[in-house]
């Protein structure tokens, strides 16, 4: 009989028998708690992943493209920008190039006298469409045309509202399409512009900007054949680093940076804080799971002390008995993990269909499967330890003590 009790098959048999004869309500409750632990360990990470993706997409689509080229050290502008743009178009992997010129201005709403000091940015509207997506987020009016000379494009936050209490940032106080604004340049030129369009990307920094055409900027600031930055679009964001090195290999001497290098510091602190909160939630969730498994296993074993004593009396080794309880814990964990993953995907589906609006846009949660895998391993490990301790403790008792209950 001792030989029959010396293998995995006996542990499995005892575990299956215990699960079938056990309290179903307790089993289901344990599985549900473990499932909720899986959700708690990964929910905030899912939101963080969505925030990071949303922020990265906005940086690429409206601020930096995939690669941004800046002036050399101690220089304020890129010389021979037109030649550099043509050169960049010939580089493999480049799908769009747009040269930008920016200058400090004061924009005044002539209707109410409100003004804002901003960096006015100029580009070729045709080139810009191949790099950024401003033309897709026009909420009122039209996008700029290459020949526009007295038209301006404003972000929704800069245009603002007539009621200041509705503004998220200082604004011009409710500028509409067709209104005129006055722009005072740093060289003393003051010119009136008709608001041709208003765009809204849902990014605070992005929607507080203003744009004119390159032809208009050149005529006022004499910035022909120069640029303060050049945006380059590649095939994908993942290939940005490779594209950067290809551009450098093609002899570009200016500073070349990827979108990630340019924007990593802006959101870094916020993500670090959120990750800290996520780690704390993970730790608390693991503690909850370990306590629940320990209590359930301990109560289960206490209720079966006589059975354990009988099993030991007929020659089944205590390692086999402990193994049967560990298999029960593993079964509970597996069912809980599967249920938790289903719940996570359900939450993700609901939040994808009914998108949550964040200050930077509509968020789509993203499950980080690497973090999910780590959390599952940790949960299983903690649960097995929590199940092993009471099982080992009781099976170490003398046979007569166990049979007395």
PDB file of N, CA and C in Angstrom, residues 192-243:
ATOM      1  N   UNK A 192      -2.882  91.626 -39.826  1.00  0.00           N
ATOM      2  CA  UNK A 192      -4.185  91.052 -39.498  1.00  0.00           C
ATOM      3  C   UNK A 192      -4.404  89.777 -40.316  1.00  0.00           C
ATOM      4  N   UNK A 193      -4.897  88.725 -39.662  1.00  0.00           N
ATOM      5  CA  UNK A 193      -5.152  87.447 -40.325  1.00  0.00           C
ATOM      6  C   UNK A 193      -6.598  87.003 -40.089  1.00  0.00           C
ATOM      7  N   UNK A 194      -7.150  86.385 -41.113  1.00  0.00           N
ATOM      8  CA  UNK A 194      -8.475  85.770 -40.982  1.00  0.00           C
ATOM      9  C   UNK A 194      -8.293  84.339 -40.487  1.00  0.00           C
ATOM     10  N   UNK A 195      -9.071  83.953 -39.498  1.00  0.00           N
ATOM     11  CA  UNK A 195      -9.003  82.584 -38.977  1.00  0.00           C
ATOM     12  C   UNK A 195      -9.664  81.651 -39.989  1.00  0.00           C
ATOM     13  N   UNK A 196      -8.849  80.822 -40.639  1.00  0.00           N
ATOM     14  CA  UNK A 196      -9.374  79.935 -41.679  1.00  0.00           C
ATOM     15  C   UNK A 196      -9.923  78.637 -41.093  1.00  0.00           C
ATOM     16  N   UNK A 197      -9.305  78.167 -40.020  1.00  0.00           N
ATOM     17  CA  UNK A 197      -9.752  76.898 -39.438  1.00  0.00           C
ATOM     18  C   UNK A 197      -9.351  76.779 -37.981  1.00  0.00           C
ATOM     19  N   UNK A 198     -10.074  75.927 -37.282  1.00  0.00           N
ATOM     20  CA  UNK A 198      -9.757  75.604 -35.889  1.00  0.00           C
ATOM     21  C   UNK A 198      -9.676  74.084 -35.781  1.00  0.00           C
ATOM     22  N   UNK A 199      -8.608  73.611 -35.181  1.00  0.00           N
ATOM     23  CA  UNK A 199      -8.411  72.165 -35.057  1.00  0.00           C
ATOM     24  C   UNK A 199      -8.429  71.754 -33.586  1.00  0.00           C
ATOM     25  N   UNK A 200      -8.662  70.464 -33.347  1.00  0.00           N
ATOM     26  CA  UNK A 200      -8.668  69.938 -31.982  1.00  0.00           C
ATOM     27  C   UNK A 200      -8.133  68.512 -31.987  1.00  0.00           C
ATOM     28  N   UNK A 201      -6.950  68.337 -31.419  1.00  0.00           N
ATOM     29  CA  UNK A 201      -6.335  67.012 -31.319  1.00  0.00           C
ATOM     30  C   UNK A 201      -6.550  66.390 -29.952  1.00  0.00           C
ATOM     31  N   UNK A 202      -7.046  67.175 -28.997  1.00  0.00           N
ATOM     32  CA  UNK A 202      -7.263  66.809 -27.595  1.00  0.00           C
ATOM     33  C   UNK A 202      -5.974  66.822 -26.783  1.00  0.00           C
ATOM     34  N   UNK A 203      -4.864  67.256 -27.391  1.00  0.00           N
ATOM     35  CA  UNK A 203      -3.614  67.428 -26.664  1.00  0.00           C
ATOM     36  C   UNK A 203      -3.464  68.878 -26.230  1.00  0.00           C
ATOM     37  N   UNK A 204      -3.225  69.114 -24.937  1.00  0.00           N
ATOM     38  CA  UNK A 204      -3.212  70.485 -24.413  1.00  0.00           C
ATOM     39  C   UNK A 204      -2.136  71.344 -25.072  1.00  0.00           C
ATOM     40  N   UNK A 205      -0.910  70.831 -25.163  1.00  0.00           N
ATOM     41  CA  UNK A 205       0.169  71.615 -25.770  1.00  0.00           C
ATOM     42  C   UNK A 205      -0.062  71.807 -27.262  1.00  0.00           C
ATOM     43  N   UNK A 206      -0.622  70.792 -27.888  1.00  0.00           N
ATOM     44  CA  UNK A 206      -0.831  70.839 -29.337  1.00  0.00           C
ATOM     45  C   UNK A 206      -1.938  71.817 -29.697  1.00  0.00           C
ATOM     46  N   UNK A 207      -3.020  71.801 -28.939  1.00  0.00           N
ATOM     47  CA  UNK A 207      -4.190  72.617 -29.271  1.00  0.00           C
ATOM     48  C   UNK A 207      -4.076  74.065 -28.812  1.00  0.00           C
ATOM     49  N   UNK A 208      -2.924  74.451 -28.302  1.00  0.00           N
ATOM     50  CA  UNK A 208      -2.709  75.858 -27.942  1.00  0.00           C
ATOM     51  C   UNK A 208      -1.729  76.524 -28.904  1.00  0.00           C
ATOM     52  N   UNK A 209      -1.600  75.961 -30.108  1.00  0.00           N
ATOM     53  CA  UNK A 209      -0.658  76.471 -31.111  1.00  0.00           C
ATOM     54  C   UNK A 209      -1.380  77.214 -32.234  1.00  0.00           C
ATOM     55  N   UNK A 210      -0.569  77.871 -33.074  1.00  0.00           N
ATOM     56  CA  UNK A 210      -1.096  78.598 -34.239  1.00  0.00           C
ATOM     57  C   UNK A 210      -0.161  78.372 -35.416  1.00  0.00           C
ATOM     58  N   UNK A 211      -0.734  78.318 -36.641  1.00  0.00           N
ATOM     59  CA  UNK A 211       0.051  78.017 -37.835  1.00  0.00           C
ATOM     60  C   UNK A 211      -0.298  78.957 -38.984  1.00  0.00           C
ATOM     61  N   UNK A 212       0.727  79.279 -39.770  1.00  0.00           N
ATOM     62  CA  UNK A 212       0.542  79.972 -41.044  1.00  0.00           C
ATOM     63  C   UNK A 212       1.348  79.226 -42.095  1.00  0.00           C
ATOM     64  N   UNK A 213       1.232  79.660 -43.351  1.00  0.00           N
ATOM     65  CA  UNK A 213       1.975  78.986 -44.411  1.00  0.00           C
ATOM     66  C   UNK A 213       3.425  79.455 -44.439  1.00  0.00           C
ATOM     67  N   UNK A 214       4.252  78.630 -45.048  1.00  0.00           N
ATOM     68  CA  UNK A 214       5.676  78.962 -45.161  1.00  0.00           C
ATOM     69  C   UNK A 214       5.879  80.208 -46.026  1.00  0.00           C
ATOM     70  N   UNK A 215       5.097  80.334 -47.076  1.00  0.00           N
ATOM     71  CA  UNK A 215       5.219  81.508 -47.949  1.00  0.00           C
ATOM     72  C   UNK A 215       4.966  82.796 -47.175  1.00  0.00           C
ATOM     73  N   UNK A 216       3.973  82.767 -46.291  1.00  0.00           N
ATOM     74  CA  UNK A 216       3.651  83.945 -45.496  1.00  0.00           C
ATOM     75  C   UNK A 216       4.781  84.285 -44.529  1.00  0.00           C
ATOM     76  N   UNK A 217       5.326  83.281 -43.868  1.00  0.00           N
ATOM     77  CA  UNK A 217       6.418  83.516 -42.922  1.00  0.00           C
ATOM     78  C   UNK A 217       7.651  84.065 -43.638  1.00  0.00           C
ATOM     79  N   UNK A 218       7.965  83.497 -44.799  1.00  0.00           N
ATOM     80  CA  UNK A 218       9.141  83.964 -45.547  1.00  0.00           C
ATOM     81  C   UNK A 218       9.002  85.422 -45.958  1.00  0.00           C
ATOM     82  N   UNK A 219       7.782  85.831 -46.334  1.00  0.00           N
ATOM     83  CA  UNK A 219       7.577  87.205 -46.795  1.00  0.00           C
ATOM     84  C   UNK A 219       7.717  88.223 -45.662  1.00  0.00           C
ATOM     85  N   UNK A 220       7.466  87.791 -44.439  1.00  0.00           N
ATOM     86  CA  UNK A 220       7.522  88.723 -43.306  1.00  0.00           C
ATOM     87  C   UNK A 220       8.853  88.649 -42.568  1.00  0.00           C
ATOM     88  N   UNK A 221       9.335  87.433 -42.307  1.00  0.00           N
ATOM     89  CA  UNK A 221      10.549  87.257 -41.502  1.00  0.00           C
ATOM     90  C   UNK A 221      11.783  86.957 -42.347  1.00  0.00           C
ATOM     91  N   UNK A 222      11.604  86.845 -43.670  1.00  0.00           N
ATOM     92  CA  UNK A 222      12.728  86.579 -44.586  1.00  0.00           C
ATOM     93  C   UNK A 222      13.499  85.323 -44.158  1.00  0.00           C
ATOM     94  N   UNK A 223      12.750  84.243 -44.020  1.00  0.00           N
ATOM     95  CA  UNK A 223      13.328  82.972 -43.559  1.00  0.00           C
ATOM     96  C   UNK A 223      13.513  81.977 -44.708  1.00  0.00           C
ATOM     97  N   UNK A 224      13.647  82.496 -45.935  1.00  0.00           N
ATOM     98  CA  UNK A 224      13.772  81.618 -47.094  1.00  0.00           C
ATOM     99  C   UNK A 224      14.948  80.646 -46.927  1.00  0.00           C
ATOM    100  N   UNK A 225      14.703  79.389 -47.298  1.00  0.00           N
ATOM    101  CA  UNK A 225      15.731  78.344 -47.320  1.00  0.00           C
ATOM    102  C   UNK A 225      16.335  78.059 -45.941  1.00  0.00           C
ATOM    103  N   UNK A 226      15.576  78.341 -44.884  1.00  0.00           N
ATOM    104  CA  UNK A 226      16.013  77.981 -43.526  1.00  0.00           C
ATOM    105  C   UNK A 226      14.879  77.224 -42.835  1.00  0.00           C
ATOM    106  N   UNK A 227      15.193  76.633 -41.712  1.00  0.00           N
ATOM    107  CA  UNK A 227      14.180  75.927 -40.919  1.00  0.00           C
ATOM    108  C   UNK A 227      14.653  75.851 -39.476  1.00  0.00           C
ATOM    109  N   UNK A 228      13.718  75.912 -38.563  1.00  0.00           N
ATOM    110  CA  UNK A 228      14.067  75.727 -37.153  1.00  0.00           C
ATOM    111  C   UNK A 228      14.009  74.248 -36.770  1.00  0.00           C
ATOM    112  N   UNK A 229      13.285  73.468 -37.573  1.00  0.00           N
ATOM    113  CA  UNK A 229      13.240  72.018 -37.387  1.00  0.00           C
ATOM    114  C   UNK A 229      12.684  71.387 -38.655  1.00  0.00           C
ATOM    115  N   UNK A 230      13.033  70.135 -38.873  1.00  0.00           N
ATOM    116  CA  UNK A 230      12.506  69.381 -40.011  1.00  0.00           C
ATOM    117  C   UNK A 230      11.967  68.057 -39.481  1.00  0.00           C
ATOM    118  N   UNK A 231      10.690  67.801 -39.748  1.00  0.00           N
ATOM    119  CA  UNK A 231      10.070  66.554 -39.311  1.00  0.00           C
ATOM    120  C   UNK A 231      10.135  65.524 -40.429  1.00  0.00           C
ATOM    121  N   UNK A 232      10.431  64.284 -40.057  1.00  0.00           N
ATOM    122  CA  UNK A 232      10.541  63.194 -41.030  1.00  0.00           C
ATOM    123  C   UNK A 232       9.603  62.068 -40.611  1.00  0.00           C
ATOM    124  N   UNK A 233       8.843  61.587 -41.566  1.00  0.00           N
ATOM    125  CA  UNK A 233       7.933  60.454 -41.312  1.00  0.00           C
ATOM    126  C   UNK A 233       8.499  59.210 -41.972  1.00  0.00           C
ATOM    127  N   UNK A 234       8.508  58.090 -41.212  1.00  0.00           N
ATOM    128  CA  UNK A 234       8.965  56.825 -41.761  1.00  0.00           C
ATOM    129  C   UNK A 234       7.817  55.857 -41.932  1.00  0.00           C
ATOM    130  N   UNK A 235       8.137  54.587 -42.012  1.00  0.00           N
ATOM    131  CA  UNK A 235       7.107  53.572 -42.229  1.00  0.00           C
ATOM    132  C   UNK A 235       6.369  53.211 -40.946  1.00  0.00           C
ATOM    133  N   UNK A 236       7.071  53.257 -39.799  1.00  0.00           N
ATOM    134  CA  UNK A 236       6.422  52.930 -38.522  1.00  0.00           C
ATOM    135  C   UNK A 236       7.222  53.513 -37.373  1.00  0.00           C
ATOM    136  N   UNK A 237       6.564  53.652 -36.226  1.00  0.00           N
ATOM    137  CA  UNK A 237       7.236  54.204 -35.046  1.00  0.00           C
ATOM    138  C   UNK A 237       8.327  53.268 -34.541  1.00  0.00           C
ATOM    139  N   UNK A 238       8.148  51.949 -34.717  1.00  0.00           N
ATOM    140  CA  UNK A 238       9.155  50.991 -34.256  1.00  0.00           C
ATOM    141  C   UNK A 238      10.459  51.116 -35.032  1.00  0.00           C
ATOM    142  N   UNK A 239      10.382  51.606 -36.275  1.00  0.00           N
ATOM    143  CA  UNK A 239      11.579  51.725 -37.111  1.00  0.00           C
ATOM    144  C   UNK A 239      12.244  53.092 -37.000  1.00  0.00           C
ATOM    145  N   UNK A 240      11.777  53.929 -36.064  1.00  0.00           N
ATOM    146  CA  UNK A 240      12.295  55.298 -35.965  1.00  0.00           C
ATOM    147  C   UNK A 240      13.790  55.323 -35.667  1.00  0.00           C
ATOM    148  N   UNK A 241      14.238  54.453 -34.768  1.00  0.00           N
ATOM    149  CA  UNK A 241      15.658  54.455 -34.403  1.00  0.00           C
ATOM    150  C   UNK A 241      16.523  54.040 -35.582  1.00  0.00           C
ATOM    151  N   UNK A 242      16.073  53.022 -36.305  1.00  0.00           N
ATOM    152  CA  UNK A 242      16.821  52.584 -37.482  1.00  0.00           C
ATOM    153  C   UNK A 242      16.850  53.684 -38.538  1.00  0.00           C
ATOM    154  N   UNK A 243      15.724  54.389 -38.708  1.00  0.00           N
ATOM    155  CA  UNK A 243      15.658  55.484 -39.676  1.00  0.00           C
ATOM    156  C   UNK A 243      16.604  56.610 -39.284  1.00  0.00           C
TER     157      UNK A 243
END
